Amino acid sequence: MDQFNRVKVAIIILMLIGSEERRCYCKVVQFIFGDSLSDVGNNNYLSKSLARAALPWYGIDFGRGMPNGRFTNGRTIADIVGDRMGLPRPPAFLDPSLDDETILNSGVSYASGGGGILNETSSLFIQRFSLSKQIELFQGTQEMIKMKIGETAATNFFQQAHYVVALGSNDYINNFLLPVYADSWTYNGETFTNYVIASLDGQLRLLHSLGARKLTFFGLGPMGCIPLQRFLTLSGECQESTNKLSVMFNNKAKNVLETLSKTLPNATYLFGDAYDIFQDLINRPEIYGFSNSNEPCCRVAKIRPTLTCTPLSSLCKDRSKYVFWDEYHPTDKANEVIANAVVAKLGLAKPSNGTHNS
């Protein structure tokens, strides 16, 4: 091979290497950070966790009807919102089948039952991923993808993705409102909420520094109206003091999202407010086709509270008529009503999900 041809071949090789580095993996995927309302199986792989949805009758109305790690009978709110946006459903981070190709095509869910914005939240569950831990795992995912497609393409991939953050209820129900936790006697309602919000602000800023440009944060529902909280009252009514904590948290979180959207470069951070629709669903269930909004569908005979759904539990006759699946979590049908309301309120449009090369 003469000198000219050798130079020609070298140029072609360099062009090929460069084009691979510039290749744009533009399939839009989701990265989800959350708790049991979004968990799609991570906690099932945490063998010591006391917060797992690994037994029947969880998942009875999803796929083959077997437990899949979702803390409900069917889909989560994040499942449904993602479907409405035309985005693929991300698998659990701890799913053994997860690999770099799956991440590029479907994203990842780091959501973990019991997870909180604060690291100390739900420590009684032994194993769970806090938001800080979930973000740490996401950083590991980023390194994997950079090795796969190069730093430039990876940066573009992560900046094009959608991010969902949905935590906060455990910081109250499994921390502040339980006297076994130090936070319950260190703070009052407002100072604790400020503590949680300050932590959330820092974590959202960290996600932005890692590439999160399009993010939706789901606010809290009326926590005082979940079956467990109502059971703990003499009247069986909602605990309004707990609901006020939800409203306080939501107002402060919304302000954080608005501030970050205005101050962080290229950030579109949305606040998904589901409080009003969830409260209306509880107050007027018949308007939405439900008949029961104060008791769990899955429970052991008439024993209350039944903290989890097990094979010994009996199910209500019509799962589509109950707002709550267990003492904590909504049913698939209720999740659908809530998710559709959030999608409509935020005007979330179905994006193009094709793969293009630059």
XYZ file of C-alpha atoms in Angstrom:
358
model
C 0.000 0.000 0.000
C 1.487 3.323 -1.052
C 1.714 6.376 1.183
C -1.402 8.021 -0.280
C -3.596 4.966 0.331
C -2.270 4.553 3.865
C -3.226 8.151 4.661
C -6.627 7.615 3.038
C -7.322 4.519 5.169
C -6.192 6.328 8.321
C -8.602 9.215 7.600
C -11.494 6.786 7.051
C -10.737 5.018 10.364
C -10.645 8.334 12.225
C -13.939 9.354 10.638
C -15.552 6.087 11.717
C -14.301 6.475 15.282
C -15.515 10.045 15.365
C -18.942 9.170 13.990
C -19.361 6.478 16.665
C -18.570 9.025 19.389
C -21.051 11.505 17.860
C -23.763 8.909 17.426
C -26.898 10.196 19.123
C -28.900 7.665 21.095
C -32.024 9.746 20.946
C -34.613 7.294 22.163
C -36.330 9.184 24.937
C -36.525 7.132 28.130
C -37.414 7.665 31.782
C -35.394 7.569 34.964
C -37.658 7.201 37.992
C -36.785 7.966 41.598
C -39.459 7.120 44.132
C -40.947 5.026 46.925
C -43.506 2.211 47.089
C -45.954 4.218 44.966
C -43.485 3.851 42.064
C -41.449 0.740 42.938
C -41.537 -1.833 40.115
C -39.499 -4.522 41.846
C -36.331 -3.187 43.458
C -37.332 -4.116 46.991
C -38.106 -7.681 45.943
C -34.360 -8.074 45.411
C -33.547 -6.634 48.842
C -33.760 -9.882 50.810
C -33.735 -8.219 54.237
C -36.244 -5.496 53.445
C -39.487 -5.479 55.437
C -41.176 -3.501 52.651
C -41.696 -5.938 49.783
C -44.533 -6.705 47.384
C -43.359 -10.221 46.666
C -46.442 -12.228 47.657
C -49.954 -12.627 46.250
C -52.192 -10.783 45.856
C -49.952 -7.970 44.690
C -49.896 -7.763 40.903
C -53.080 -9.782 40.416
C -54.296 -7.438 37.657
C -50.932 -6.887 35.988
C -49.594 -9.140 33.212
C -49.841 -12.769 34.286
C -51.262 -11.814 37.658
C -48.140 -12.633 39.643
C -46.342 -10.391 42.163
C -43.916 -8.114 40.317
C -42.799 -5.702 43.029
C -45.551 -3.114 42.511
C -47.372 -2.306 45.750
C -50.797 -2.482 44.127
C -52.981 -4.857 42.128
C -51.944 -3.366 38.790
C -50.158 -0.293 37.475
C -48.521 2.544 39.370
C -49.216 6.208 38.663
C -45.755 6.486 37.073
C -46.590 3.535 34.782
C -49.732 5.239 33.557
C -48.259 8.726 33.158
C -45.355 7.268 31.174
C -47.763 5.312 28.974
C -49.742 8.465 28.252
C -46.523 10.236 27.281
C -45.554 7.411 24.935
C -42.487 6.474 26.950
C -41.282 2.903 27.602
C -41.703 1.498 31.098
C -38.303 1.350 32.805
C -37.307 -1.871 34.590
C -36.115 -2.008 38.175
C -32.452 -1.190 38.722
C -31.925 -4.503 40.556
C -33.586 -6.577 37.834
C -30.939 -9.199 36.922
C -31.708 -8.803 33.219
C -30.848 -5.085 33.207
C -27.965 -4.240 30.865
C -26.724 -1.218 28.946
C -28.915 -1.924 25.907
C -31.998 -2.132 28.105
C -31.101 1.190 29.708
C -30.671 2.851 26.309
C -34.062 1.559 25.189
C -36.140 1.709 28.363
C -34.387 3.723 31.083
C -34.269 2.616 34.731
C -36.449 2.824 37.832
C -34.594 3.244 41.110
C -37.823 3.587 43.137
C -37.796 1.664 46.395
C -40.578 0.899 48.854
C -39.945 2.843 52.052
C -37.630 5.273 50.312
C -37.603 8.836 51.573
C -36.065 12.181 50.793
C -34.186 11.838 54.084
C -31.675 9.050 54.619
C -33.012 8.215 58.079
C -36.579 7.669 56.881
C -37.988 4.105 57.135
C -34.891 2.755 58.870
C -37.175 0.219 60.585
C -37.629 -1.444 57.176
C -33.911 -2.382 57.351
C -33.312 -2.264 53.582
C -34.579 0.422 51.202
C -33.072 3.005 48.852
C -33.337 6.613 49.996
C -33.368 9.335 47.332
C -29.668 9.964 47.937
C -28.901 6.285 47.380
C -31.057 6.212 44.240
C -29.136 9.155 42.806
C -25.873 7.409 43.674
C -27.050 4.353 41.726
C -28.003 6.627 38.826
C -24.460 7.988 38.763
C -23.217 4.423 38.372
C -25.642 3.958 35.474
C -24.223 7.043 33.813
C -20.693 5.664 33.982
C -21.872 2.421 32.375
C -23.514 4.282 29.493
C -20.496 6.537 28.974
C -18.347 3.441 28.552
C -20.868 2.062 26.075
C -21.458 5.034 23.756
C -18.908 7.681 24.725
C -19.229 10.763 26.887
C -20.673 13.117 24.249
C -23.464 10.773 23.182
C -24.147 9.824 26.804
C -24.495 13.470 27.813
C -27.056 13.981 25.063
C -28.901 10.779 26.003
C -29.298 11.775 29.645
C -30.258 15.354 28.826
C -33.012 14.167 26.471
C -34.488 11.748 29.023
C -37.473 12.406 31.271
C -37.032 12.251 35.029
C -39.677 11.450 37.617
C -39.145 12.089 41.336
C -41.952 10.941 43.627
C -41.093 10.738 47.313
C -41.999 12.444 50.563
C -44.866 10.518 52.148
C -42.547 8.125 53.997
C -40.682 11.058 55.489
C -43.866 11.749 57.424
C -45.651 8.395 57.806
C -42.499 6.368 58.492
C -40.449 9.029 60.236
C -41.877 12.267 61.607
C -45.242 10.823 62.679
C -43.690 7.847 64.492
C -42.242 8.692 67.932
C -39.599 5.969 67.610
C -37.734 8.250 65.195
C -35.592 11.079 66.546
C -36.991 13.488 63.950
C -40.452 13.200 65.529
C -39.316 14.920 68.718
C -36.528 17.051 67.253
C -38.805 19.079 64.962
C -42.320 20.430 64.739
C -44.384 20.133 61.564
C -43.055 23.259 59.890
C -39.392 22.913 60.845
C -39.420 19.271 59.767
C -40.997 20.181 56.438
C -38.350 22.857 55.929
C -35.676 20.244 56.655
C -37.159 17.852 54.080
C -37.582 20.591 51.471
C -33.985 21.776 51.902
C -32.800 18.219 51.310
C -35.053 17.898 48.256
C -33.739 21.153 46.811
C -30.159 19.933 47.054
C -30.986 16.568 45.509
C -32.849 18.119 42.574
C -29.907 20.439 41.950
C -27.612 17.415 41.959
C -29.825 15.680 39.389
C -29.621 18.776 37.194
C -25.825 18.698 37.400
C -26.034 15.071 36.230
C -28.066 16.002 33.161
C -31.713 16.056 34.280
C -33.328 18.789 32.190
C -36.969 17.583 31.994
C -38.217 16.536 35.418
C -41.611 16.038 37.035
C -41.945 15.920 40.799
C -45.137 14.318 42.100
C -46.493 15.988 45.213
C -48.151 14.286 48.164
C -51.754 13.181 48.340
C -53.937 13.547 51.448
C -51.828 11.267 53.667
C -54.298 11.573 56.529
C -56.936 9.786 54.452
C -55.133 6.529 53.728
C -56.927 3.619 55.448
C -54.246 3.146 58.113
C -54.398 6.789 59.212
C -58.209 6.718 59.320
C -58.201 3.501 61.330
C -56.044 5.156 63.967
C -58.737 7.761 64.652
C -61.762 7.092 66.884
C -64.147 8.491 64.287
C -62.678 6.755 61.244
C -62.390 10.125 59.513
C -59.298 11.554 57.833
C -56.576 12.941 60.084
C -56.668 16.587 59.081
C -53.449 17.405 60.950
C -51.633 14.945 58.678
C -53.336 16.344 55.588
C -52.119 19.816 56.571
C -48.568 18.469 56.491
C -49.183 17.259 52.923
C -50.452 20.680 51.880
C -47.518 22.448 53.553
C -45.021 20.130 51.871
C -46.688 20.541 48.463
C -46.695 24.339 48.645
C -43.018 24.474 49.551
C -42.042 21.806 46.994
C -43.925 23.653 44.247
C -41.975 26.814 45.058
C -38.720 24.866 44.830
C -39.649 23.445 41.406
C -40.607 26.887 40.096
C -37.386 28.436 41.381
C -35.218 25.710 39.883
C -36.962 26.005 36.518
C -36.210 29.732 36.460
C -32.623 29.574 37.688
C -31.079 26.346 36.391
C -29.928 26.320 32.740
C -32.381 24.653 30.326
C -34.412 23.173 33.192
C -38.096 22.352 32.831
C -39.077 21.163 36.294
C -42.792 20.530 36.768
C -44.815 19.975 39.922
C -47.400 17.226 39.529
C -50.120 18.177 42.001
C -52.464 15.248 42.654
C -53.759 16.366 46.060
C -57.087 17.833 44.967
C -58.082 15.009 42.625
C -57.112 12.386 45.213
C -59.072 14.201 47.926
C -62.110 14.472 45.672
C -61.800 10.806 44.803
C -61.903 9.991 48.519
C -64.716 12.420 49.329
C -66.934 11.595 46.347
C -65.938 8.126 45.147
C -69.263 7.487 43.403
C -68.576 10.343 40.953
C -65.614 8.344 39.629
C -67.300 4.944 39.672
C -66.057 3.761 43.089
C -68.071 2.534 46.050
C -65.436 2.427 48.818
C -62.740 4.993 49.608
C -61.939 4.323 53.257
C -61.056 0.617 53.479
C -58.457 -1.570 51.752
C -59.576 -4.076 49.147
C -56.980 -6.596 50.363
C -57.133 -7.511 54.053
C -57.317 -10.492 56.410
C -61.038 -11.022 57.052
C -62.184 -8.050 59.158
C -58.861 -7.685 60.953
C -57.517 -4.141 60.861
C -54.983 -2.861 60.302
C -53.538 -5.395 57.883
C -50.246 -3.718 57.060
C -49.588 -5.746 53.914
C -51.410 -7.948 51.436
C -50.609 -11.680 51.802
C -51.886 -15.020 50.462
C -53.973 -15.233 53.666
C -55.778 -12.035 52.745
C -59.214 -11.934 51.201
C -60.034 -9.562 48.361
C -63.011 -7.312 47.827
C -65.555 -8.544 45.295
C -64.831 -5.834 42.728
C -61.330 -4.327 42.795
C -62.356 -1.577 40.383
C -64.774 -0.194 43.002
C -62.159 0.357 45.725
C -59.903 3.401 45.905
C -57.336 1.665 48.138
C -55.645 -1.650 47.543
C -54.039 -2.034 50.992
C -53.629 0.199 54.035
C -51.275 2.542 52.161
C -51.578 2.258 48.386
C -54.271 3.013 45.789
C -55.688 0.434 43.400
C -54.904 0.324 39.693
C -58.222 2.021 38.907
C -57.584 4.847 41.391
C -54.042 5.281 40.065
C -55.508 5.663 36.577
C -57.878 8.439 37.687
C -55.066 10.281 39.485
C -52.548 9.832 36.650
C -54.984 11.049 33.994
C -55.715 14.149 36.061
C -51.991 14.948 36.407
C -51.401 14.425 32.680
C -54.282 16.757 31.849
C -53.202 19.400 34.361
C -49.600 19.486 33.111
C -50.498 19.087 29.450
C -48.031 16.256 29.016
C -47.897 15.543 25.288
C -46.905 12.264 23.729
C -43.364 12.810 22.362
C -41.706 11.275 19.335
C -39.797 8.230 20.544
C -37.782 7.386 17.497
C -34.037 6.828 17.388
C -32.078 9.244 15.182
C -28.434 9.571 14.335
C -26.766 12.970 14.185
